[in-house]
Structure formats: C-alpha cells, structure tokens
Amino acid sequence: MTNKFRYFIANWKMYGNLNSLKSINNVIKFTKSNSKKRFKLIYCPPYTLLSAFCAKLQKSSISVGAQNCHEKNEHGAFTGSVNAQMIKNLGVKYVILGHSENRINGDTDDIINKKIKSALNQKLTVIFCIGETLYQRNNKGTNKIIKKQIIKGLKGLKKNSKIIIAYEPVWSIGTGIIPKNYELEKNIKFINSIILKNTKLKKFRILYGGSVNPKNIENLNTISMIDGYLIGGASQDPKKLIDIIKKSYN
Ligand code: PEP
C-alpha cells in the first residue's frame, strides 16, 4: 500500500460530552507514534466540546473542526447560532459545511455559499459536503444535483480558497451501504471535472463519506482518487478510528 496523504475527519454529530474526551487518549497516542505516516486527523465535535478539544489537542498533530456555522460574519441577534469568527477564536481550524443533515434542516445552496465565504474570511478551511439522495440516484439525477451543489455552493470563490470536498451520497450516511467502486470512481471524476470547469479552484482534495468502517476501508483505499474520509459513526469509537487509519497504511 502506498504512503498516500489522506485526511480522516471525525464527525461526532450530536454526540459526546466532557467524559468522551477521555476516549480520545489512545487516538492521540496512536498519532504520536505514527507521526511518519502521511495523514491528517481532524476531530469535529459538537460546539459544546470545541474549546475542550482545542485545549486537549493543542500539543498534538490533530486539528479541530466545527460541524457548522452561521452565514453572518458579524455578531447579532441570532439566538442559538454561532458564527465563523466565534469558532476561529477558540483555535478551531476547519468547519464542515453543506452536510446533508443540515441541508435537510434548511441549508440551501445559497446559504451554504454564504457560510463558506464567511468561514474562508476567518481563514478556516471548509469541508464542503455534497451528494445525492437515493431518490435522485435512482432517477439518474446524481450528476445534476452534484453539479448544482458545486456551482451554487462554490460560487464566487477565489483560486486559492481552502476547500476540501467531501462526497457523501446521502443514502450511504449511517446506513452501512457504500457505493460500488465503479460508481464512486465515476462520481469523483465527475466532481473533479465540474469544479475545474465551473470554479476558479485548482487545488482541492476530494474525500468520501458514508458508512466508512474498518471492514470497508481497505477496499475504499484501492480507489486512488479518494484523498481521505469523512467518518461519522465509526469515528466515535477510538478503536475503530485507529483501525481505519492503521489499515490505510499497513
Ligand atoms: C457523516 O456524518 O458525514 C457520515 C458519513 O456518517 P457515517 O460515517 O456514520 O455514515
């Protein structure tokens, strides 16, 4: 197996409390003793744990990301919201935007575009999620929806904007079902070509997300176009997360 650089992004969703911080001790040890391996691990806990994660991971190579942010740059009367400035202020370096679980809750492509610009403005790196639903896939609508999400979501971005793409078929998230290799290859190629044709971005990595686990990781790693993974469920179990990374380099 090659020593390819890969991202591993741990999306904890709405899970975790201060006690869960102990659970990452072994992951920290693992990254320290595997510092020669070319990977970047990023923990994205809920807002309530961002500060604690930043403090705990300060001396490690692991970074911290938020799972969302508000589209407004400035502060204001937006009860329950957190903006990119507030996230940045904690020492957070990344933010996940466009996740399907937030698209379902009202994040349109235009709102996501505003959030991306606001996050980039604060020098956060954006993990931009795109992907089709099962209905869209079954009705041969995958390319159309992905193209729309990219064109609208990345509209007006500068050439060097720090964007990581996470291709996450919605029907794969939390279901245990992943696309066949040929389908993933085809869709990732398509994503790459649409970004190059329709945006100013030249340098970006494309990750896969959806039910990644220690059982399917070796197969996924055979797809050379995948630059890493956005991992939900399995990332909350330190053993599984370590196993996923280990199996990517052994
Ligand atoms: C996700 O939260 O983006 C995700 C891919 O979840 P899971 O790995 O649980 O499918």
PDB file of C-alpha atoms and ligand atoms in Angstrom:
ATOM      1  CA  MET A   1       0.000   0.000   0.000  1.00  0.00           C
ATOM      2  CA  THR A   2       1.297   3.491  -0.856  1.00  0.00           C
ATOM      3  CA  ASN A   3       2.030   6.134   1.723  1.00  0.00           C
ATOM      4  CA  LYS A   4      -0.603   8.390   0.171  1.00  0.00           C
ATOM      5  CA  PHE A   5      -1.578  11.501   2.114  1.00  0.00           C
ATOM      6  CA  ARG A   6      -5.110  11.188   3.454  1.00  0.00           C
ATOM      7  CA  TYR A   7      -7.491  13.167   5.620  1.00  0.00           C
ATOM      8  CA  PHE A   8      -9.514  11.418   8.316  1.00  0.00           C
ATOM      9  CA  ILE A   9     -12.281  13.690   9.537  1.00  0.00           C
ATOM     10  CA  ALA A  10     -14.165  12.517  12.602  1.00  0.00           C
ATOM     11  CA  ASN A  11     -17.693  13.931  12.602  1.00  0.00           C
ATOM     12  CA  TRP A  12     -19.154  13.335  16.044  1.00  0.00           C
ATOM     13  CA  LYS A  13     -22.527  14.813  15.072  1.00  0.00           C
ATOM     14  CA  MET A  14     -24.763  15.450  18.149  1.00  0.00           C
ATOM     15  CA  TYR A  15     -22.867  13.003  20.373  1.00  0.00           C
ATOM     16  CA  GLY A  16     -20.381  13.414  23.190  1.00  0.00           C
ATOM     17  CA  ASN A  17     -19.902  15.172  26.494  1.00  0.00           C
ATOM     18  CA  LEU A  18     -16.930  16.096  28.663  1.00  0.00           C
ATOM     19  CA  ASN A  19     -16.484  12.434  29.652  1.00  0.00           C
ATOM     20  CA  SER A  20     -15.972  11.488  25.998  1.00  0.00           C
ATOM     21  CA  LEU A  21     -12.744  13.466  25.972  1.00  0.00           C
ATOM     22  CA  LYS A  22     -11.006  10.566  27.731  1.00  0.00           C
ATOM     23  CA  SER A  23     -11.960   8.294  24.868  1.00  0.00           C
ATOM     24  CA  ILE A  24      -9.546  10.037  22.516  1.00  0.00           C
ATOM     25  CA  ASN A  25      -6.418   9.424  24.644  1.00  0.00           C
ATOM     26  CA  ASN A  26      -5.480   6.332  22.674  1.00  0.00           C
ATOM     27  CA  VAL A  27      -6.030   8.131  19.395  1.00  0.00           C
ATOM     28  CA  ILE A  28      -3.637  10.886  20.498  1.00  0.00           C
ATOM     29  CA  LYS A  29      -1.045   8.236  21.471  1.00  0.00           C
ATOM     30  CA  PHE A  30      -1.546   6.496  18.134  1.00  0.00           C
ATOM     31  CA  THR A  31      -0.989   9.669  16.097  1.00  0.00           C
ATOM     32  CA  LYS A  32       2.165  10.452  18.114  1.00  0.00           C
ATOM     33  CA  SER A  33       3.680   7.053  17.482  1.00  0.00           C
ATOM     34  CA  ASN A  34       2.709   7.159  13.799  1.00  0.00           C
ATOM     35  CA  SER A  35       3.908  10.664  13.008  1.00  0.00           C
ATOM     36  CA  LYS A  36       5.776   9.453   9.891  1.00  0.00           C
ATOM     37  CA  LYS A  37       2.562   8.289   8.268  1.00  0.00           C
ATOM     38  CA  ARG A  38       1.138  10.876   5.944  1.00  0.00           C
ATOM     39  CA  PHE A  39      -2.306  11.600   7.325  1.00  0.00           C
ATOM     40  CA  LYS A  40      -4.181  14.459   8.923  1.00  0.00           C
ATOM     41  CA  LEU A  41      -6.769  13.703  11.578  1.00  0.00           C
ATOM     42  CA  ILE A  42      -9.408  16.307  12.375  1.00  0.00           C
ATOM     43  CA  TYR A  43     -11.954  15.963  15.177  1.00  0.00           C
ATOM     44  CA  CYS A  44     -15.271  17.720  14.635  1.00  0.00           C
ATOM     45  CA  PRO A  45     -17.140  17.505  17.946  1.00  0.00           C
ATOM     46  CA  PRO A  46     -20.349  19.449  18.719  1.00  0.00           C
ATOM     47  CA  TYR A  47     -19.995  23.162  19.558  1.00  0.00           C
ATOM     48  CA  THR A  48     -20.186  22.401  23.279  1.00  0.00           C
ATOM     49  CA  LEU A  49     -16.894  20.474  23.134  1.00  0.00           C
ATOM     50  CA  LEU A  50     -14.867  22.642  20.740  1.00  0.00           C
ATOM     51  CA  SER A  51     -12.998  24.501  23.471  1.00  0.00           C
ATOM     52  CA  ALA A  52     -12.187  21.340  25.402  1.00  0.00           C
ATOM     53  CA  PHE A  53     -10.979  19.563  22.247  1.00  0.00           C
ATOM     54  CA  CYS A  54      -8.807  22.536  21.257  1.00  0.00           C
ATOM     55  CA  ALA A  55      -7.202  22.575  24.712  1.00  0.00           C
ATOM     56  CA  LYS A  56      -6.679  18.822  24.764  1.00  0.00           C
ATOM     57  CA  LEU A  57      -5.242  18.601  21.247  1.00  0.00           C
ATOM     58  CA  GLN A  58      -3.121  21.743  21.405  1.00  0.00           C
ATOM     59  CA  LYS A  59       0.195  19.872  21.524  1.00  0.00           C
ATOM     60  CA  SER A  60      -0.782  17.136  19.100  1.00  0.00           C
ATOM     61  CA  SER A  61      -0.905  16.977  15.297  1.00  0.00           C
ATOM     62  CA  ILE A  62      -4.673  16.511  15.454  1.00  0.00           C
ATOM     63  CA  SER A  63      -6.779  19.532  14.487  1.00  0.00           C
ATOM     64  CA  VAL A  64     -10.278  20.550  15.467  1.00  0.00           C
ATOM     65  CA  GLY A  65     -13.202  21.434  13.208  1.00  0.00           C
ATOM     66  CA  ALA A  66     -16.741  22.658  13.819  1.00  0.00           C
ATOM     67  CA  GLN A  67     -19.765  20.961  12.279  1.00  0.00           C
ATOM     68  CA  ASN A  68     -21.440  24.132  11.012  1.00  0.00           C
ATOM     69  CA  CYS A  69     -21.505  27.911  11.362  1.00  0.00           C
ATOM     70  CA  HIS A  70     -23.913  30.781  10.769  1.00  0.00           C
ATOM     71  CA  GLU A  71     -23.716  32.623   7.461  1.00  0.00           C
ATOM     72  CA  LYS A  72     -23.327  36.086   9.056  1.00  0.00           C
ATOM     73  CA  ASN A  73     -19.827  37.395   9.615  1.00  0.00           C
ATOM     74  CA  GLU A  74     -20.849  39.950  12.178  1.00  0.00           C
ATOM     75  CA  HIS A  75     -22.351  39.337  15.615  1.00  0.00           C
ATOM     76  CA  GLY A  76     -26.046  39.873  16.132  1.00  0.00           C
ATOM     77  CA  ALA A  77     -29.411  38.782  17.424  1.00  0.00           C
ATOM     78  CA  PHE A  78     -29.373  35.182  16.159  1.00  0.00           C
ATOM     79  CA  THR A  79     -30.373  33.100  19.140  1.00  0.00           C
ATOM     80  CA  GLY A  80     -28.772  29.675  19.201  1.00  0.00           C
ATOM     81  CA  SER A  81     -26.297  30.472  16.418  1.00  0.00           C
ATOM     82  CA  VAL A  82     -22.519  30.559  16.282  1.00  0.00           C
ATOM     83  CA  ASN A  83     -20.560  32.347  13.566  1.00  0.00           C
ATOM     84  CA  ALA A  84     -17.187  31.611  11.972  1.00  0.00           C
ATOM     85  CA  GLN A  85     -15.436  34.320  13.985  1.00  0.00           C
ATOM     86  CA  MET A  86     -16.535  32.713  17.253  1.00  0.00           C
ATOM     87  CA  ILE A  87     -15.309  29.318  16.091  1.00  0.00           C
ATOM     88  CA  LYS A  88     -11.986  30.673  14.899  1.00  0.00           C
ATOM     89  CA  ASN A  89     -11.487  32.452  18.219  1.00  0.00           C
ATOM     90  CA  LEU A  90     -11.378  29.068  20.007  1.00  0.00           C
ATOM     91  CA  GLY A  91      -8.469  27.801  17.926  1.00  0.00           C
ATOM     92  CA  VAL A  92     -10.598  25.766  15.515  1.00  0.00           C
ATOM     93  CA  LYS A  93      -9.108  25.409  12.019  1.00  0.00           C
ATOM     94  CA  TYR A  94     -11.819  23.641   9.991  1.00  0.00           C
ATOM     95  CA  VAL A  95     -15.583  23.710   9.545  1.00  0.00           C
ATOM     96  CA  ILE A  96     -17.936  21.216   7.895  1.00  0.00           C
ATOM     97  CA  LEU A  97     -20.496  22.978   5.681  1.00  0.00           C
ATOM     98  CA  GLY A  98     -23.263  21.616   3.465  1.00  0.00           C
ATOM     99  CA  HIS A  99     -23.674  18.382   5.394  1.00  0.00           C
ATOM    100  CA  SER A 100     -26.847  16.629   4.213  1.00  0.00           C
ATOM    101  CA  GLU A 101     -28.185  16.576   7.782  1.00  0.00           C
ATOM    102  CA  ASN A 102     -28.089  20.400   7.684  1.00  0.00           C
ATOM    103  CA  ARG A 103     -29.316  20.648   4.096  1.00  0.00           C
ATOM    104  CA  ILE A 104     -32.418  18.723   5.229  1.00  0.00           C
ATOM    105  CA  ASN A 105     -32.864  21.269   8.017  1.00  0.00           C
ATOM    106  CA  GLY A 106     -32.962  24.227   5.665  1.00  0.00           C
ATOM    107  CA  ASP A 107     -29.437  24.957   4.457  1.00  0.00           C
ATOM    108  CA  THR A 108     -29.936  25.904   0.799  1.00  0.00           C
ATOM    109  CA  ASP A 109     -27.072  26.129  -1.691  1.00  0.00           C
ATOM    110  CA  ASP A 110     -27.181  29.927  -1.362  1.00  0.00           C
ATOM    111  CA  ILE A 111     -26.991  29.834   2.431  1.00  0.00           C
ATOM    112  CA  ILE A 112     -24.150  27.316   2.233  1.00  0.00           C
ATOM    113  CA  ASN A 113     -22.317  29.614  -0.195  1.00  0.00           C
ATOM    114  CA  LYS A 114     -22.629  32.482   2.303  1.00  0.00           C
ATOM    115  CA  LYS A 115     -21.429  30.245   5.141  1.00  0.00           C
ATOM    116  CA  ILE A 116     -18.430  29.138   3.066  1.00  0.00           C
ATOM    117  CA  LYS A 117     -17.463  32.742   2.309  1.00  0.00           C
ATOM    118  CA  SER A 118     -17.836  33.698   5.937  1.00  0.00           C
ATOM    119  CA  ALA A 119     -15.674  30.758   7.073  1.00  0.00           C
ATOM    120  CA  LEU A 120     -12.993  31.470   4.454  1.00  0.00           C
ATOM    121  CA  ASN A 121     -12.994  35.082   5.545  1.00  0.00           C
ATOM    122  CA  GLN A 122     -11.970  33.849   9.004  1.00  0.00           C
ATOM    123  CA  LYS A 123      -9.250  31.673   7.425  1.00  0.00           C
ATOM    124  CA  LEU A 124     -10.986  28.446   8.345  1.00  0.00           C
ATOM    125  CA  THR A 125     -10.597  25.527   5.939  1.00  0.00           C
ATOM    126  CA  VAL A 126     -14.001  24.423   4.684  1.00  0.00           C
ATOM    127  CA  ILE A 127     -15.010  20.788   4.399  1.00  0.00           C
ATOM    128  CA  PHE A 128     -17.756  21.147   1.789  1.00  0.00           C
ATOM    129  CA  CYS A 129     -20.216  18.231   1.652  1.00  0.00           C
ATOM    130  CA  ILE A 130     -22.123  17.302  -1.468  1.00  0.00           C
ATOM    131  CA  GLY A 131     -24.055  14.225  -2.520  1.00  0.00           C
ATOM    132  CA  GLU A 132     -27.237  12.817  -3.955  1.00  0.00           C
ATOM    133  CA  THR A 133     -30.213  11.236  -2.189  1.00  0.00           C
ATOM    134  CA  LEU A 134     -31.350   7.719  -3.016  1.00  0.00           C
ATOM    135  CA  TYR A 135     -34.323   9.130  -4.948  1.00  0.00           C
ATOM    136  CA  GLN A 136     -32.033  11.313  -7.063  1.00  0.00           C
ATOM    137  CA  ARG A 137     -29.688   8.403  -7.687  1.00  0.00           C
ATOM    138  CA  ASN A 138     -32.495   6.033  -8.680  1.00  0.00           C
ATOM    139  CA  ASN A 139     -33.842   8.648 -11.071  1.00  0.00           C
ATOM    140  CA  LYS A 140     -30.461   9.219 -12.706  1.00  0.00           C
ATOM    141  CA  GLY A 141     -30.213  12.652 -11.097  1.00  0.00           C
ATOM    142  CA  THR A 142     -26.812  12.280  -9.412  1.00  0.00           C
ATOM    143  CA  ASN A 143     -24.821  14.411 -11.861  1.00  0.00           C
ATOM    144  CA  LYS A 144     -27.451  17.126 -11.969  1.00  0.00           C
ATOM    145  CA  ILE A 145     -27.658  17.562  -8.198  1.00  0.00           C
ATOM    146  CA  ILE A 146     -23.908  17.374  -7.644  1.00  0.00           C
ATOM    147  CA  LYS A 147     -23.322  19.955 -10.387  1.00  0.00           C
ATOM    148  CA  LYS A 148     -25.895  22.318  -8.851  1.00  0.00           C
ATOM    149  CA  GLN A 149     -24.457  21.929  -5.344  1.00  0.00           C
ATOM    150  CA  ILE A 150     -20.954  22.687  -6.626  1.00  0.00           C
ATOM    151  CA  ILE A 151     -21.817  25.622  -8.883  1.00  0.00           C
ATOM    152  CA  LYS A 152     -24.048  27.356  -6.327  1.00  0.00           C
ATOM    153  CA  GLY A 153     -22.096  26.393  -3.232  1.00  0.00           C
ATOM    154  CA  LEU A 154     -18.695  27.434  -4.561  1.00  0.00           C
ATOM    155  CA  LYS A 155     -19.893  30.492  -6.497  1.00  0.00           C
ATOM    156  CA  GLY A 156     -17.515  33.443  -6.425  1.00  0.00           C
ATOM    157  CA  LEU A 157     -14.677  31.716  -4.585  1.00  0.00           C
ATOM    158  CA  LYS A 158     -11.086  32.742  -5.242  1.00  0.00           C
ATOM    159  CA  LYS A 159      -8.498  30.443  -6.779  1.00  0.00           C
ATOM    160  CA  ASN A 160      -6.696  29.644  -3.528  1.00  0.00           C
ATOM    161  CA  SER A 161      -9.728  29.196  -1.287  1.00  0.00           C
ATOM    162  CA  LYS A 162      -9.084  26.476   1.264  1.00  0.00           C
ATOM    163  CA  ILE A 163     -11.755  23.941   0.363  1.00  0.00           C
ATOM    164  CA  ILE A 164     -11.842  20.201   0.912  1.00  0.00           C
ATOM    165  CA  ILE A 165     -14.679  18.426  -0.905  1.00  0.00           C
ATOM    166  CA  ALA A 166     -16.475  15.583   0.878  1.00  0.00           C
ATOM    167  CA  TYR A 167     -18.548  13.483  -1.485  1.00  0.00           C
ATOM    168  CA  GLU A 168     -21.203  11.877   0.687  1.00  0.00           C
ATOM    169  CA  PRO A 169     -24.034  10.016  -1.043  1.00  0.00           C
ATOM    170  CA  VAL A 170     -26.904  10.676   1.364  1.00  0.00           C
ATOM    171  CA  TRP A 171     -28.063   7.067   1.064  1.00  0.00           C
ATOM    172  CA  SER A 172     -24.694   5.916   2.408  1.00  0.00           C
ATOM    173  CA  ILE A 173     -24.680   8.029   5.563  1.00  0.00           C
ATOM    174  CA  GLY A 174     -25.368   5.879   8.604  1.00  0.00           C
ATOM    175  CA  THR A 175     -26.818   3.024   6.532  1.00  0.00           C
ATOM    176  CA  GLY A 176     -23.860   0.661   6.285  1.00  0.00           C
ATOM    177  CA  ILE A 177     -24.236   0.709   2.490  1.00  0.00           C
ATOM    178  CA  ILE A 178     -21.483   2.156   0.330  1.00  0.00           C
ATOM    179  CA  PRO A 179     -21.384   2.702  -3.437  1.00  0.00           C
ATOM    180  CA  LYS A 180     -19.674   0.181  -5.693  1.00  0.00           C
ATOM    181  CA  ASN A 181     -16.138   1.183  -6.636  1.00  0.00           C
ATOM    182  CA  TYR A 182     -17.008   1.960 -10.268  1.00  0.00           C
ATOM    183  CA  GLU A 183     -19.812   4.282  -9.150  1.00  0.00           C
ATOM    184  CA  LEU A 184     -17.549   6.096  -6.694  1.00  0.00           C
ATOM    185  CA  GLU A 185     -14.806   6.477  -9.299  1.00  0.00           C
ATOM    186  CA  LYS A 186     -17.261   7.806 -11.863  1.00  0.00           C
ATOM    187  CA  ASN A 187     -18.790  10.316  -9.432  1.00  0.00           C
ATOM    188  CA  ILE A 188     -15.470  11.547  -8.083  1.00  0.00           C
ATOM    189  CA  LYS A 189     -14.162  12.056 -11.631  1.00  0.00           C
ATOM    190  CA  PHE A 190     -17.320  13.998 -12.404  1.00  0.00           C
ATOM    191  CA  ILE A 191     -16.955  16.162  -9.282  1.00  0.00           C
ATOM    192  CA  ASN A 192     -13.350  16.914 -10.190  1.00  0.00           C
ATOM    193  CA  SER A 193     -14.266  17.942 -13.737  1.00  0.00           C
ATOM    194  CA  ILE A 194     -17.222  20.097 -12.660  1.00  0.00           C
ATOM    195  CA  ILE A 195     -15.097  22.002 -10.149  1.00  0.00           C
ATOM    196  CA  LEU A 196     -12.336  22.582 -12.688  1.00  0.00           C
ATOM    197  CA  LYS A 197     -14.803  23.722 -15.367  1.00  0.00           C
ATOM    198  CA  ASN A 198     -17.059  25.891 -13.226  1.00  0.00           C
ATOM    199  CA  THR A 199     -14.975  27.394 -10.436  1.00  0.00           C
ATOM    200  CA  LYS A 200     -11.585  29.068 -10.080  1.00  0.00           C
ATOM    201  CA  LEU A 201     -10.361  26.345  -7.715  1.00  0.00           C
ATOM    202  CA  LYS A 202      -7.343  24.441  -8.948  1.00  0.00           C
ATOM    203  CA  LYS A 203      -6.087  22.691  -5.828  1.00  0.00           C
ATOM    204  CA  PHE A 204      -8.577  20.717  -3.786  1.00  0.00           C
ATOM    205  CA  ARG A 205      -8.878  17.268  -2.330  1.00  0.00           C
ATOM    206  CA  ILE A 206     -11.910  15.030  -2.607  1.00  0.00           C
ATOM    207  CA  LEU A 207     -12.876  12.839   0.346  1.00  0.00           C
ATOM    208  CA  TYR A 208     -15.509  10.139   0.549  1.00  0.00           C
ATOM    209  CA  GLY A 209     -18.038   9.923   3.387  1.00  0.00           C
ATOM    210  CA  GLY A 210     -20.757   7.401   4.159  1.00  0.00           C
ATOM    211  CA  SER A 211     -20.548   4.362   6.447  1.00  0.00           C
ATOM    212  CA  VAL A 212     -16.746   4.169   6.373  1.00  0.00           C
ATOM    213  CA  ASN A 213     -15.628   1.467   8.826  1.00  0.00           C
ATOM    214  CA  PRO A 214     -12.701  -0.888   9.473  1.00  0.00           C
ATOM    215  CA  LYS A 215     -14.322  -3.545   7.265  1.00  0.00           C
ATOM    216  CA  ASN A 216     -14.686  -1.498   4.090  1.00  0.00           C
ATOM    217  CA  ILE A 217     -11.666   0.811   4.392  1.00  0.00           C
ATOM    218  CA  GLU A 218      -9.191  -1.445   2.570  1.00  0.00           C
ATOM    219  CA  ASN A 219     -11.454  -1.671  -0.426  1.00  0.00           C
ATOM    220  CA  LEU A 220     -12.089   2.099  -0.400  1.00  0.00           C
ATOM    221  CA  ASN A 221      -8.344   2.710  -0.292  1.00  0.00           C
ATOM    222  CA  THR A 222      -7.953   0.947  -3.645  1.00  0.00           C
ATOM    223  CA  ILE A 223      -9.669   3.970  -5.224  1.00  0.00           C
ATOM    224  CA  SER A 224      -6.720   6.272  -5.800  1.00  0.00           C
ATOM    225  CA  MET A 225      -8.873   9.356  -6.428  1.00  0.00           C
ATOM    226  CA  ILE A 226     -10.113   9.340  -2.807  1.00  0.00           C
ATOM    227  CA  ASP A 227      -7.972  11.681  -0.692  1.00  0.00           C
ATOM    228  CA  GLY A 228      -9.430  10.682   2.653  1.00  0.00           C
ATOM    229  CA  TYR A 229     -12.640  10.157   4.570  1.00  0.00           C
ATOM    230  CA  LEU A 230     -15.364  11.930   6.498  1.00  0.00           C
ATOM    231  CA  ILE A 231     -16.325   9.434   9.161  1.00  0.00           C
ATOM    232  CA  GLY A 232     -19.417   9.681  11.355  1.00  0.00           C
ATOM    233  CA  GLY A 233     -20.494   6.712  13.473  1.00  0.00           C
ATOM    234  CA  ALA A 234     -17.193   4.807  13.422  1.00  0.00           C
ATOM    235  CA  SER A 235     -15.186   7.879  14.454  1.00  0.00           C
ATOM    236  CA  GLN A 236     -16.765   7.924  17.911  1.00  0.00           C
ATOM    237  CA  ASP A 237     -15.200   4.569  18.697  1.00  0.00           C
ATOM    238  CA  PRO A 238     -11.447   5.159  19.147  1.00  0.00           C
ATOM    239  CA  LYS A 239     -10.621   1.515  18.328  1.00  0.00           C
ATOM    240  CA  LYS A 240     -12.478   1.693  15.030  1.00  0.00           C
ATOM    241  CA  LEU A 241     -10.945   5.043  14.138  1.00  0.00           C
ATOM    242  CA  ILE A 242      -7.418   3.787  14.835  1.00  0.00           C
ATOM    243  CA  ASP A 243      -8.157   0.627  12.896  1.00  0.00           C
ATOM    244  CA  ILE A 244      -9.362   2.623   9.886  1.00  0.00           C
ATOM    245  CA  ILE A 245      -6.166   4.698   9.869  1.00  0.00           C
ATOM    246  CA  LYS A 246      -3.916   1.681  10.510  1.00  0.00           C
ATOM    247  CA  LYS A 247      -5.475  -0.288   7.671  1.00  0.00           C
ATOM    248  CA  SER A 248      -4.878   2.655   5.360  1.00  0.00           C
ATOM    249  CA  TYR A 249      -1.112   2.429   5.818  1.00  0.00           C
ATOM    250  CA  ASN A 250      -0.164  -1.170   6.593  1.00  0.00           C
TER     251      ASN A 250
HETATM  252  C1  PEP B   1     -21.190  11.711   8.234  1.00  0.00           C
HETATM  253  O1  PEP B   1     -21.598  12.042   9.331  1.00  0.00           O
HETATM  254  O2  PEP B   1     -20.866  12.560   7.417  1.00  0.00           O
HETATM  255  C2  PEP B   1     -21.095  10.289   7.917  1.00  0.00           C
HETATM  256  C3  PEP B   1     -20.509   9.936   6.814  1.00  0.00           C
HETATM  257  O3  PEP B   1     -21.623   9.411   8.832  1.00  0.00           O
HETATM  258  P1  PEP B   1     -21.432   7.801   8.844  1.00  0.00           P
HETATM  259  O4  PEP B   1     -19.964   7.533   8.713  1.00  0.00           O
HETATM  260  O5  PEP B   1     -21.989   7.387  10.157  1.00  0.00           O
HETATM  261  O6  PEP B   1     -22.176   7.252   7.677  1.00  0.00           O
END
